Amino acid sequence: MAKHARDAEFTEYVASRSGWLRKVAYLLCGDWHRADDLVQECATKLYVNWSRAGRVENLDGYARRVLVNTFLAEQRSPWWRRTTRTATTADIASVAADLDVRLDLHKALAALPPRQRATVVLRYYCDLTVDQTADAMSCSSGNVKSQTSRALTTLRTTLSPRPDNAERTS
């Protein structure tokens, strides 16, 4: 394939899927600016390996795997551990019907460890099976199940309503 045609194919793919990749990246990292950086790095890696990516059966799956691996690698890097972010108000892309619930969910999701967050995003946002998630994360199905179970337990605990003392009956 000629370089021009290859570049045009890559540009068309990234233009059509960048919104979706950005949403997945945001759910992984919880910050729109960082999500943009993750998508940019993912797109760069896709471009460098476009000849390989163009031959895969499921290009979205390949791109998602690159994105997740980029996120997880960043979490392990010394740079990420050295820079500490202060708590800020979450960026809101759109107004939701129940904004408080949405913000609570984003906050709870952001509090999960990176691998647990990745399993929840891949399983429930990207709607992948356990085996597909294991493939995307380069781990075993058992690992996905245990990470997902721990994450859901933490999310249930964090998001469960706490009864007010005034509402308690004797």
GROMACS .gro file of N, CA and C in nm:
model
  510
    1MET      N    1   0.085  -0.118   0.000
    1MET     CA    2   0.000   0.000   0.000
    1MET      C    3   0.089   0.124   0.000
    2ALA      N    4   0.055   0.221  -0.083
    2ALA     CA    5   0.133   0.344  -0.092
    2ALA      C    6   0.121   0.422   0.039
    3LYS      N    7   0.228   0.496   0.071
    3LYS     CA    8   0.231   0.572   0.195
    3LYS      C    9   0.113   0.669   0.205
    4HIS      N   10   0.080   0.735   0.095
    4HIS     CA   11  -0.031   0.830   0.095
    4HIS      C   12  -0.163   0.760   0.129
    5ALA      N   13  -0.187   0.645   0.068
    5ALA     CA   14  -0.310   0.570   0.094
    5ALA      C   15  -0.312   0.520   0.238
    6ARG      N   16  -0.197   0.477   0.287
    6ARG     CA   17  -0.187   0.429   0.425
    6ARG      C   18  -0.217   0.542   0.523
    7ASP      N   19  -0.159   0.659   0.497
    7ASP     CA   20  -0.183   0.776   0.582
    7ASP      C   21  -0.331   0.817   0.578
    8ALA      N   22  -0.391   0.813   0.460
    8ALA     CA   23  -0.532   0.851   0.448
    8ALA      C   24  -0.620   0.753   0.525
    9GLU      N   25  -0.588   0.624   0.516
    9GLU     CA   26  -0.665   0.522   0.588
    9GLU      C   27  -0.651   0.541   0.739
   10PHE      N   28  -0.529   0.568   0.785
   10PHE     CA   29  -0.505   0.592   0.928
   10PHE      C   30  -0.581   0.716   0.974
   11THR      N   31  -0.572   0.824   0.900
   11THR     CA   32  -0.638   0.950   0.936
   11THR      C   33  -0.789   0.931   0.944
   12GLU      N   34  -0.845   0.860   0.849
   12GLU     CA   35  -0.990   0.834   0.849
   12GLU      C   36  -1.030   0.753   0.972
   13TYR      N   37  -0.952   0.650   1.005
   13TYR     CA   38  -0.984   0.567   1.121
   13TYR      C   39  -0.979   0.650   1.250
   14VAL      N   40  -0.871   0.722   1.271
   14VAL     CA   41  -0.855   0.799   1.394
   14VAL      C   42  -0.961   0.908   1.404
   15ALA      N   43  -0.992   0.973   1.293
   15ALA     CA   44  -1.095   1.077   1.296
   15ALA      C   45  -1.232   1.019   1.334
   16SER      N   46  -1.261   0.900   1.286
   16SER     CA   47  -1.392   0.841   1.314
   16SER      C   48  -1.401   0.780   1.454
   17ARG      N   49  -1.289   0.740   1.513
   17ARG     CA   50  -1.293   0.670   1.641
   17ARG      C   51  -1.234   0.749   1.758
   18SER      N   52  -1.186   0.870   1.733
   18SER     CA   53  -1.121   0.945   1.841
   18SER      C   54  -1.216   0.980   1.954
   19GLY      N   55  -1.341   1.009   1.924
   19GLY     CA   56  -1.439   1.040   2.029
   19GLY      C   57  -1.460   0.921   2.122
   20TRP      N   58  -1.472   0.804   2.063
   20TRP     CA   59  -1.490   0.681   2.140
   20TRP      C   60  -1.364   0.652   2.223
   21LEU      N   61  -1.246   0.663   2.162
   21LEU     CA   62  -1.122   0.641   2.235
   21LEU      C   63  -1.107   0.740   2.350
   22ARG      N   64  -1.149   0.863   2.329
   22ARG     CA   65  -1.139   0.965   2.434
   22ARG      C   66  -1.230   0.930   2.552
   23LYS      N   67  -1.351   0.880   2.524
   23LYS     CA   68  -1.442   0.841   2.631
   23LYS      C   69  -1.383   0.725   2.712
   24VAL      N   70  -1.328   0.626   2.643
   24VAL     CA   71  -1.267   0.512   2.713
   24VAL      C   72  -1.148   0.561   2.795
   25ALA      N   73  -1.066   0.646   2.738
   25ALA     CA   74  -0.950   0.701   2.810
   25ALA      C   75  -0.994   0.779   2.933
   26TYR      N   76  -1.101   0.857   2.920
   26TYR     CA   77  -1.150   0.934   3.035
   26TYR      C   78  -1.196   0.841   3.147
   27LEU      N   79  -1.266   0.735   3.110
   27LEU     CA   80  -1.312   0.641   3.212
   27LEU      C   81  -1.194   0.571   3.280
   28LEU      N   82  -1.086   0.552   3.207
   28LEU     CA   83  -0.968   0.491   3.266
   28LEU      C   84  -0.896   0.585   3.362
   29CYS      N   85  -0.881   0.711   3.321
   29CYS     CA   86  -0.797   0.802   3.401
   29CYS      C   87  -0.874   0.907   3.479
   30GLY      N   88  -0.998   0.938   3.441
   30GLY     CA   89  -1.079   1.033   3.516
   30GLY      C   90  -1.047   1.179   3.493
   31ASP      N   91  -0.975   1.211   3.390
   31ASP     CA   92  -0.937   1.350   3.362
   31ASP      C   93  -0.938   1.370   3.210
   32TRP      N   94  -1.014   1.470   3.164
   32TRP     CA   95  -1.026   1.490   3.019
   32TRP      C   96  -0.894   1.528   2.954
   33HIS      N   97  -0.813   1.608   3.021
   33HIS     CA   98  -0.686   1.650   2.962
   33HIS      C   99  -0.590   1.531   2.951
   34ARG      N  100  -0.586   1.452   3.055
   34ARG     CA  101  -0.502   1.333   3.052
   34ARG      C  102  -0.556   1.232   2.950
   35ALA      N  103  -0.689   1.224   2.937
   35ALA     CA  104  -0.750   1.136   2.836
   35ALA      C  105  -0.705   1.177   2.697
   36ASP      N  106  -0.702   1.308   2.672
   36ASP     CA  107  -0.654   1.356   2.542
   36ASP      C  108  -0.509   1.313   2.518
   37ASP      N  109  -0.427   1.323   2.622
   37ASP     CA  110  -0.287   1.281   2.609
   37ASP      C  111  -0.277   1.131   2.581
   38LEU      N  112  -0.359   1.052   2.649
   38LEU     CA  113  -0.358   0.907   2.627
   38LEU      C  114  -0.401   0.873   2.483
   39VAL      N  115  -0.505   0.942   2.435
   39VAL     CA  116  -0.551   0.917   2.298
   39VAL      C  117  -0.443   0.957   2.198
   40GLN      N  118  -0.375   1.069   2.224
   40GLN     CA  119  -0.267   1.113   2.135
   40GLN      C  120  -0.155   1.010   2.131
   41GLU      N  121  -0.116   0.961   2.248
   41GLU     CA  122  -0.010   0.860   2.252
   41GLU      C  123  -0.055   0.730   2.185
   42CYS      N  124  -0.180   0.694   2.206
   42CYS     CA  125  -0.235   0.575   2.142
   42CYS      C  126  -0.234   0.592   1.989
   43ALA      N  127  -0.276   0.708   1.941
   43ALA     CA  128  -0.278   0.734   1.796
   43ALA      C  129  -0.136   0.728   1.739
   44THR      N  130  -0.040   0.779   1.813
   44THR     CA  131   0.100   0.773   1.767
   44THR      C  132   0.146   0.629   1.755
   45LYS      N  133   0.115   0.548   1.855
   45LYS     CA  134   0.154   0.406   1.851
   45LYS      C  135   0.082   0.334   1.738
   46LEU      N  136  -0.045   0.367   1.716
   46LEU     CA  137  -0.119   0.307   1.605
   46LEU      C  138  -0.055   0.344   1.471
   47TYR      N  139  -0.017   0.470   1.457
   47TYR     CA  140   0.044   0.514   1.330
   47TYR      C  141   0.174   0.441   1.304
   48VAL      N  142   0.256   0.431   1.406
   48VAL     CA  143   0.386   0.363   1.390
   48VAL      C  144   0.365   0.217   1.349
   49ASN      N  145   0.261   0.155   1.402
   49ASN     CA  146   0.235   0.013   1.373
   49ASN      C  147   0.114  -0.005   1.281
   50TRP      N  148   0.083   0.094   1.199
   50TRP     CA  149  -0.037   0.088   1.117
   50TRP      C  150  -0.037  -0.029   1.019
   51SER      N  151   0.078  -0.066   0.968
   51SER     CA  152   0.080  -0.179   0.873
   51SER      C  153   0.033  -0.307   0.944
   52ARG      N  154   0.070  -0.325   1.071
   52ARG     CA  155   0.025  -0.440   1.149
   52ARG      C  156  -0.122  -0.421   1.189
   53ALA      N  157  -0.157  -0.302   1.233
   53ALA     CA  158  -0.294  -0.274   1.278
   53ALA      C  159  -0.394  -0.292   1.164
   54GLY      N  160  -0.354  -0.252   1.045
   54GLY     CA  161  -0.443  -0.262   0.931
   54GLY      C  162  -0.476  -0.405   0.892
   55ARG      N  163  -0.396  -0.501   0.940
   55ARG     CA  164  -0.418  -0.642   0.907
   55ARG      C  165  -0.501  -0.716   1.012
   56VAL      N  166  -0.526  -0.656   1.126
   56VAL     CA  167  -0.601  -0.727   1.231
   56VAL      C  168  -0.749  -0.732   1.196
   57GLU      N  169  -0.815  -0.833   1.248
   57GLU     CA  170  -0.957  -0.852   1.219
   57GLU      C  171  -1.043  -0.747   1.289
   58ASN      N  172  -1.009  -0.713   1.412
   58ASN     CA  173  -1.088  -0.618   1.491
   58ASN      C  174  -1.001  -0.497   1.524
   59LEU      N  175  -1.005  -0.397   1.439
   59LEU     CA  176  -0.922  -0.279   1.456
   59LEU      C  177  -0.957  -0.201   1.582
   60ASP      N  178  -1.086  -0.194   1.616
   60ASP     CA  179  -1.125  -0.126   1.740
   60ASP      C  180  -1.068  -0.197   1.862
   61GLY      N  181  -1.070  -0.328   1.860
   61GLY     CA  182  -1.013  -0.405   1.970
   61GLY      C  183  -0.863  -0.382   1.983
   62TYR      N  184  -0.795  -0.375   1.870
   62TYR     CA  185  -0.652  -0.349   1.869
   62TYR      C  186  -0.623  -0.209   1.927
   63ALA      N  187  -0.700  -0.111   1.884
   63ALA     CA  188  -0.681   0.027   1.933
   63ALA      C  189  -0.712   0.035   2.082
   64ARG      N  190  -0.817  -0.032   2.125
   64ARG     CA  191  -0.854  -0.032   2.267
   64ARG      C  192  -0.742  -0.096   2.350
   65ARG      N  193  -0.685  -0.204   2.299
   65ARG     CA  194  -0.576  -0.270   2.371
   65ARG      C  195  -0.455  -0.178   2.382
   66VAL      N  196  -0.422  -0.109   2.274
   66VAL     CA  197  -0.311  -0.013   2.278
   66VAL      C  198  -0.339   0.096   2.382
   67LEU      N  199  -0.462   0.146   2.385
   67LEU     CA  200  -0.500   0.250   2.480
   67LEU      C  201  -0.488   0.201   2.624
   68VAL      N  202  -0.542   0.083   2.653
   68VAL     CA  203  -0.536   0.028   2.789
   68VAL      C  204  -0.392   0.003   2.831
   69ASN      N  205  -0.313  -0.055   2.741
   69ASN     CA  206  -0.172  -0.081   2.774
   69ASN      C  207  -0.095   0.048   2.796
   70THR      N  208  -0.126   0.151   2.720
   70THR     CA  209  -0.063   0.282   2.738
   70THR      C  210  -0.098   0.339   2.874
   71PHE      N  211  -0.225   0.330   2.912
   71PHE     CA  212  -0.270   0.378   3.044
   71PHE      C  213  -0.200   0.301   3.156
   72LEU      N  214  -0.201   0.168   3.147
   72LEU     CA  215  -0.141   0.087   3.254
   72LEU      C  216   0.010   0.110   3.263
   73ALA      N  217   0.076   0.125   3.149
   73ALA     CA  218   0.221   0.151   3.150
   73ALA      C  219   0.250   0.287   3.214
   74GLU      N  220   0.165   0.385   3.184
   74GLU     CA  221   0.183   0.518   3.243
   74GLU      C  222   0.168   0.512   3.395
   75GLN      N  223   0.075   0.430   3.442
   75GLN     CA  224   0.052   0.418   3.586
   75GLN      C  225   0.174   0.359   3.657
   76ARG      N  226   0.250   0.277   3.587
   76ARG     CA  227   0.368   0.213   3.646
   76ARG      C  228   0.493   0.300   3.633
   77SER      N  229   0.488   0.404   3.553
   77SER     CA  230   0.608   0.482   3.526
   77SER      C  231   0.647   0.567   3.647
   78PRO      N  232   0.776   0.588   3.668
   78PRO     CA  233   0.821   0.673   3.778
   78PRO      C  234   0.769   0.816   3.766
   79TRP      N  235   0.753   0.865   3.644
   79TRP     CA  236   0.703   1.001   3.625
   79TRP      C  237   0.566   1.015   3.689
   80TRP      N  238   0.477   0.920   3.667
   80TRP     CA  239   0.342   0.929   3.720
   80TRP      C  240   0.343   0.927   3.872
   81ARG      N  241   0.430   0.847   3.932
   81ARG     CA  242   0.436   0.839   4.077
   81ARG      C  243   0.494   0.967   4.137
   82ARG      N  244   0.582   1.036   4.065
   82ARG     CA  245   0.643   1.159   4.116
   82ARG      C  246   0.548   1.277   4.111
   83THR      N  247   0.460   1.278   4.014
   83THR     CA  248   0.370   1.392   4.002
   83THR      C  249   0.241   1.358   4.075
   84THR      N  250   0.207   1.441   4.169
   84THR     CA  251   0.082   1.419   4.242
   84THR      C  252  -0.015   1.529   4.203
   85ARG      N  253  -0.133   1.488   4.175
   85ARG     CA  254  -0.235   1.583   4.134
   85ARG      C  255  -0.321   1.616   4.255
   86THR      N  256  -0.359   1.741   4.264
   86THR     CA  257  -0.450   1.780   4.372
   86THR      C  258  -0.591   1.753   4.326
   87ALA      N  259  -0.678   1.732   4.419
   87ALA     CA  260  -0.817   1.707   4.384
   87ALA      C  261  -0.878   1.831   4.320
   88THR      N  262  -0.938   1.811   4.205
   88THR     CA  263  -1.004   1.921   4.135
   88THR      C  264  -1.143   1.877   4.098
   89THR      N  265  -1.224   1.971   4.061
   89THR     CA  266  -1.357   1.940   4.014
   89THR      C  267  -1.346   1.868   3.881
   90ALA      N  268  -1.420   1.760   3.866
   90ALA     CA  269  -1.415   1.682   3.743
   90ALA      C  270  -1.467   1.765   3.626
   91ASP      N  271  -1.403   1.748   3.510
   91ASP     CA  272  -1.453   1.811   3.389
   91ASP      C  273  -1.581   1.740   3.348
   92ILE      N  274  -1.679   1.814   3.306
   92ILE     CA  275  -1.806   1.757   3.265
   92ILE      C  276  -1.823   1.780   3.116
   93ALA      N  277  -1.839   1.671   3.039
   93ALA     CA  278  -1.854   1.683   2.895
   93ALA      C  279  -1.997   1.721   2.857
   94SER      N  280  -2.092   1.673   2.931
   94SER     CA  281  -2.231   1.706   2.900
   94SER      C  282  -2.311   1.704   3.029
   95VAL      N  283  -2.427   1.767   3.026
   95VAL     CA  284  -2.513   1.772   3.143
   95VAL      C  285  -2.592   1.642   3.148
   96ALA      N  286  -2.586   1.575   3.261
   96ALA     CA  287  -2.658   1.449   3.279
   96ALA      C  288  -2.787   1.475   3.354
   97ALA      N  289  -2.882   1.382   3.342
   97ALA     CA  290  -3.010   1.396   3.411
   97ALA      C  291  -2.988   1.400   3.562
   98ASP      N  292  -2.902   1.316   3.612
   98ASP     CA  293  -2.873   1.316   3.755
   98ASP      C  294  -2.722   1.337   3.772
   99LEU      N  295  -2.682   1.460   3.771
   99LEU     CA  296  -2.542   1.497   3.774
   99LEU      C  297  -2.471   1.448   3.899
  100ASP      N  298  -2.538   1.452   4.014
  100ASP     CA  299  -2.475   1.407   4.137
  100ASP      C  300  -2.436   1.259   4.130
  101VAL      N  301  -2.526   1.177   4.079
  101VAL     CA  302  -2.498   1.033   4.066
  101VAL      C  303  -2.381   1.011   3.971
  102ARG      N  304  -2.381   1.083   3.862
  102ARG     CA  305  -2.274   1.069   3.764
  102ARG      C  306  -2.140   1.110   3.823
  103LEU      N  307  -2.138   1.220   3.896
  103LEU     CA  308  -2.013   1.265   3.958
  103LEU      C  309  -1.967   1.166   4.065
  104ASP      N  310  -2.061   1.112   4.142
  104ASP     CA  311  -2.026   1.012   4.243
  104ASP      C  312  -1.964   0.888   4.177
  105LEU      N  313  -2.023   0.846   4.066
  105LEU     CA  314  -1.971   0.729   3.995
  105LEU      C  315  -1.831   0.756   3.941
  106HIS      N  316  -1.810   0.872   3.881
  106HIS     CA  317  -1.678   0.906   3.828
  106HIS      C  318  -1.575   0.913   3.941
  107LYS      N  319  -1.613   0.969   4.054
  107LYS     CA  320  -1.523   0.979   4.168
  107LYS      C  321  -1.488   0.840   4.222
  108ALA      N  322  -1.589   0.753   4.233
  108ALA     CA  323  -1.566   0.617   4.282
  108ALA      C  324  -1.480   0.538   4.184
  109LEU      N  325  -1.505   0.554   4.055
  109LEU     CA  326  -1.428   0.486   3.953
  109LEU      C  327  -1.282   0.533   3.955
  110ALA      N  328  -1.261   0.662   3.972
  110ALA     CA  329  -1.125   0.717   3.976
  110ALA      C  330  -1.048   0.669   4.099
  111ALA      N  331  -1.119   0.632   4.205
  111ALA     CA  332  -1.053   0.587   4.328
  111ALA      C  333  -1.006   0.442   4.318
  112LEU      N  334  -1.054   0.368   4.219
  112LEU     CA  335  -1.012   0.229   4.203
  112LEU      C  336  -0.867   0.222   4.155
  113PRO      N  337  -0.795   0.115   4.192
  113PRO     CA  338  -0.661   0.095   4.137
  113PRO      C  339  -0.670   0.079   3.984
  114PRO      N  340  -0.564   0.113   3.911
  114PRO     CA  341  -0.569   0.115   3.764
  114PRO      C  342  -0.619  -0.013   3.697
  115ARG      N  343  -0.572  -0.130   3.740
  115ARG     CA  344  -0.615  -0.254   3.675
  115ARG      C  345  -0.762  -0.284   3.703
  116GLN      N  346  -0.808  -0.254   3.824
  116GLN     CA  347  -0.950  -0.275   3.855
  116GLN      C  348  -1.035  -0.180   3.772
  117ARG      N  349  -0.992  -0.056   3.761
  117ARG     CA  350  -1.064   0.043   3.680
  117ARG      C  351  -1.069  -0.003   3.536
  118ALA      N  352  -0.958  -0.053   3.485
  118ALA     CA  353  -0.954  -0.098   3.346
  118ALA      C  354  -1.050  -0.214   3.323
  119THR      N  355  -1.058  -0.309   3.417
  119THR     CA  356  -1.150  -0.421   3.397
  119THR      C  357  -1.295  -0.374   3.397
  120VAL      N  358  -1.329  -0.282   3.486
  120VAL     CA  359  -1.467  -0.231   3.491
  120VAL      C  360  -1.501  -0.156   3.361
  121VAL      N  361  -1.410  -0.073   3.315
  121VAL     CA  362  -1.435   0.004   3.192
  121VAL      C  363  -1.450  -0.091   3.072
  122LEU      N  364  -1.360  -0.187   3.061
  122LEU     CA  365  -1.366  -0.279   2.947
  122LEU      C  366  -1.488  -0.370   2.954
  123ARG      N  367  -1.521  -0.419   3.072
  123ARG     CA  368  -1.634  -0.512   3.086
  123ARG      C  369  -1.769  -0.441   3.071
  124TYR      N  370  -1.785  -0.325   3.136
  124TYR     CA  371  -1.917  -0.266   3.144
  124TYR      C  372  -1.939  -0.144   3.056
  125TYR      N  373  -1.834  -0.074   3.018
  125TYR     CA  374  -1.850   0.036   2.923
  125TYR      C  375  -1.828  -0.013   2.781
  126CYS      N  376  -1.722  -0.089   2.761
  126CYS     CA  377  -1.692  -0.140   2.627
  126CYS      C  378  -1.768  -0.270   2.598
  127ASP      N  379  -1.833  -0.327   2.700
  127ASP     CA  380  -1.917  -0.445   2.686
  127ASP      C  381  -1.839  -0.567   2.633
  128LEU      N  382  -1.717  -0.586   2.685
  128LEU     CA  383  -1.636  -0.700   2.645
  128LEU      C  384  -1.663  -0.819   2.736
  129THR      N  385  -1.642  -0.938   2.684
  129THR     CA  386  -1.652  -1.058   2.766
  129THR      C  387  -1.529  -1.067   2.854
  130VAL      N  388  -1.530  -1.162   2.947
  130VAL     CA  389  -1.415  -1.184   3.034
  130VAL      C  390  -1.292  -1.218   2.950
  131ASP      N  391  -1.309  -1.307   2.852
  131ASP     CA  392  -1.195  -1.347   2.768
  131ASP      C  393  -1.143  -1.231   2.682
  132GLN      N  394  -1.233  -1.150   2.629
  132GLN     CA  395  -1.190  -1.035   2.550
  132GLN      C  396  -1.117  -0.934   2.637
  133THR      N  397  -1.165  -0.915   2.759
  133THR     CA  398  -1.098  -0.824   2.852
  133THR      C  399  -0.961  -0.876   2.889
  134ALA      N  400  -0.951  -1.007   2.913
  134ALA     CA  401  -0.821  -1.068   2.945
  134ALA      C  402  -0.724  -1.049   2.829
  135ASP      N  403  -0.773  -1.065   2.707
  135ASP     CA  404  -0.688  -1.044   2.590
  135ASP      C  405  -0.644  -0.898   2.580
  136ALA      N  406  -0.736  -0.806   2.603
  136ALA     CA  407  -0.703  -0.663   2.594
  136ALA      C  408  -0.603  -0.621   2.701
  137MET      N  409  -0.607  -0.688   2.816
  137MET     CA  410  -0.518  -0.651   2.927
  137MET      C  411  -0.396  -0.742   2.937
  138SER      N  412  -0.385  -0.838   2.848
  138SER     CA  413  -0.274  -0.934   2.848
  138SER      C  414  -0.261  -1.005   2.983
  139CYS      N  415  -0.372  -1.059   3.030
  139CYS     CA  416  -0.371  -1.133   3.155
  139CYS      C  417  -0.468  -1.251   3.144
  140SER      N  418  -0.481  -1.328   3.249
  140SER     CA  419  -0.569  -1.444   3.247
  140SER      C  420  -0.714  -1.404   3.272
  141SER      N  421  -0.805  -1.492   3.234
  141SER     CA  422  -0.948  -1.469   3.261
  141SER      C  423  -0.974  -1.466   3.410
  142GLY      N  424  -0.905  -1.551   3.485
  142GLY     CA  425  -0.920  -1.552   3.631
  142GLY      C  426  -0.880  -1.419   3.693
  143ASN      N  427  -0.774  -1.358   3.639
  143ASN     CA  428  -0.731  -1.228   3.688
  143ASN      C  429  -0.838  -1.123   3.662
  144VAL      N  430  -0.898  -1.127   3.544
  144VAL     CA  431  -1.005  -1.032   3.510
  144VAL      C  432  -1.122  -1.051   3.606
  145LYS      N  433  -1.159  -1.176   3.632
  145LYS     CA  434  -1.271  -1.203   3.723
  145LYS      C  435  -1.243  -1.151   3.863
  146SER      N  436  -1.122  -1.176   3.914
  146SER     CA  437  -1.092  -1.131   4.050
  146SER      C  438  -1.082  -0.979   4.058
  147GLN      N  439  -1.020  -0.916   3.958
  147GLN     CA  440  -1.010  -0.770   3.956
  147GLN      C  441  -1.148  -0.706   3.946
  148THR      N  442  -1.233  -0.764   3.862
  148THR     CA  443  -1.369  -0.712   3.846
  148THR      C  444  -1.449  -0.729   3.975
  149SER      N  445  -1.436  -0.845   4.037
  149SER     CA  446  -1.508  -0.870   4.162
  149SER      C  447  -1.467  -0.772   4.271
  150ARG      N  448  -1.337  -0.751   4.286
  150ARG     CA  449  -1.289  -0.655   4.386
  150ARG      C  450  -1.338  -0.514   4.354
  151ALA      N  451  -1.331  -0.477   4.227
  151ALA     CA  452  -1.373  -0.343   4.187
  151ALA      C  453  -1.522  -0.322   4.215
  152LEU      N  454  -1.604  -0.419   4.179
  152LEU     CA  455  -1.749  -0.405   4.201
  152LEU      C  456  -1.782  -0.401   4.349
  153THR      N  457  -1.712  -0.478   4.430
  153THR     CA  458  -1.733  -0.474   4.575
  153THR      C  459  -1.701  -0.335   4.628
  154THR      N  460  -1.588  -0.279   4.584
  154THR     CA  461  -1.549  -0.144   4.627
  154THR      C  462  -1.650  -0.041   4.580
  155LEU      N  463  -1.693  -0.051   4.455
  155LEU     CA  464  -1.791   0.045   4.402
  155LEU      C  465  -1.924   0.035   4.476
  156ARG      N  466  -1.969  -0.086   4.505
  156ARG     CA  467  -2.096  -0.102   4.580
  156ARG      C  468  -2.085  -0.039   4.717
  157THR      N  469  -1.972  -0.062   4.784
  157THR     CA  470  -1.951  -0.006   4.917
  157THR      C  471  -1.947   0.147   4.911
  158THR      N  472  -1.873   0.197   4.814
  158THR     CA  473  -1.857   0.342   4.801
  158THR      C  474  -1.987   0.411   4.762
  159LEU      N  475  -2.064   0.349   4.676
  159LEU     CA  476  -2.183   0.413   4.621
  159LEU      C  477  -2.312   0.377   4.693
  160SER      N  478  -2.306   0.288   4.792
  160SER     CA  479  -2.429   0.251   4.861
  160SER      C  480  -2.478   0.368   4.944
  161PRO      N  481  -2.610   0.389   4.945
  161PRO     CA  482  -2.663   0.501   5.022
  161PRO      C  483  -2.644   0.478   5.172
  162ARG      N  484  -2.606   0.582   5.240
  162ARG     CA  485  -2.588   0.574   5.385
  162ARG      C  486  -2.711   0.635   5.450
  163PRO      N  487  -2.776   0.559   5.537
  163PRO     CA  488  -2.898   0.613   5.599
  163PRO      C  489  -2.865   0.729   5.693
  164ASP      N  490  -2.948   0.831   5.688
  164ASP     CA  491  -2.934   0.944   5.781
  164ASP      C  492  -2.982   0.901   5.918
  165ASN      N  493  -2.924   0.958   6.018
  165ASN     CA  494  -2.968   0.928   6.154
  165ASN      C  495  -3.112   0.970   6.174
  166ALA      N  496  -3.158   1.077   6.111
  166ALA     CA  497  -3.295   1.127   6.126
  166ALA      C  498  -3.397   1.031   6.064
  167GLU      N  499  -3.357   0.955   5.963
  167GLU     CA  500  -3.449   0.868   5.895
  167GLU      C  501  -3.462   0.731   5.960
  168ARG      N  502  -3.376   0.701   6.053
  168ARG     CA  503  -3.379   0.572   6.120
  168ARG      C  504  -3.502   0.563   6.210
  169THR      N  505  -3.561   0.447   6.209
  169THR     CA  506  -3.675   0.425   6.296
  169THR      C  507  -3.633   0.337   6.413
  170SER      N  508  -3.701   0.351   6.525
  170SER     CA  509  -3.664   0.275   6.644
  170SER      C  510  -3.725   0.138   6.642
   0.00000   0.00000   0.00000
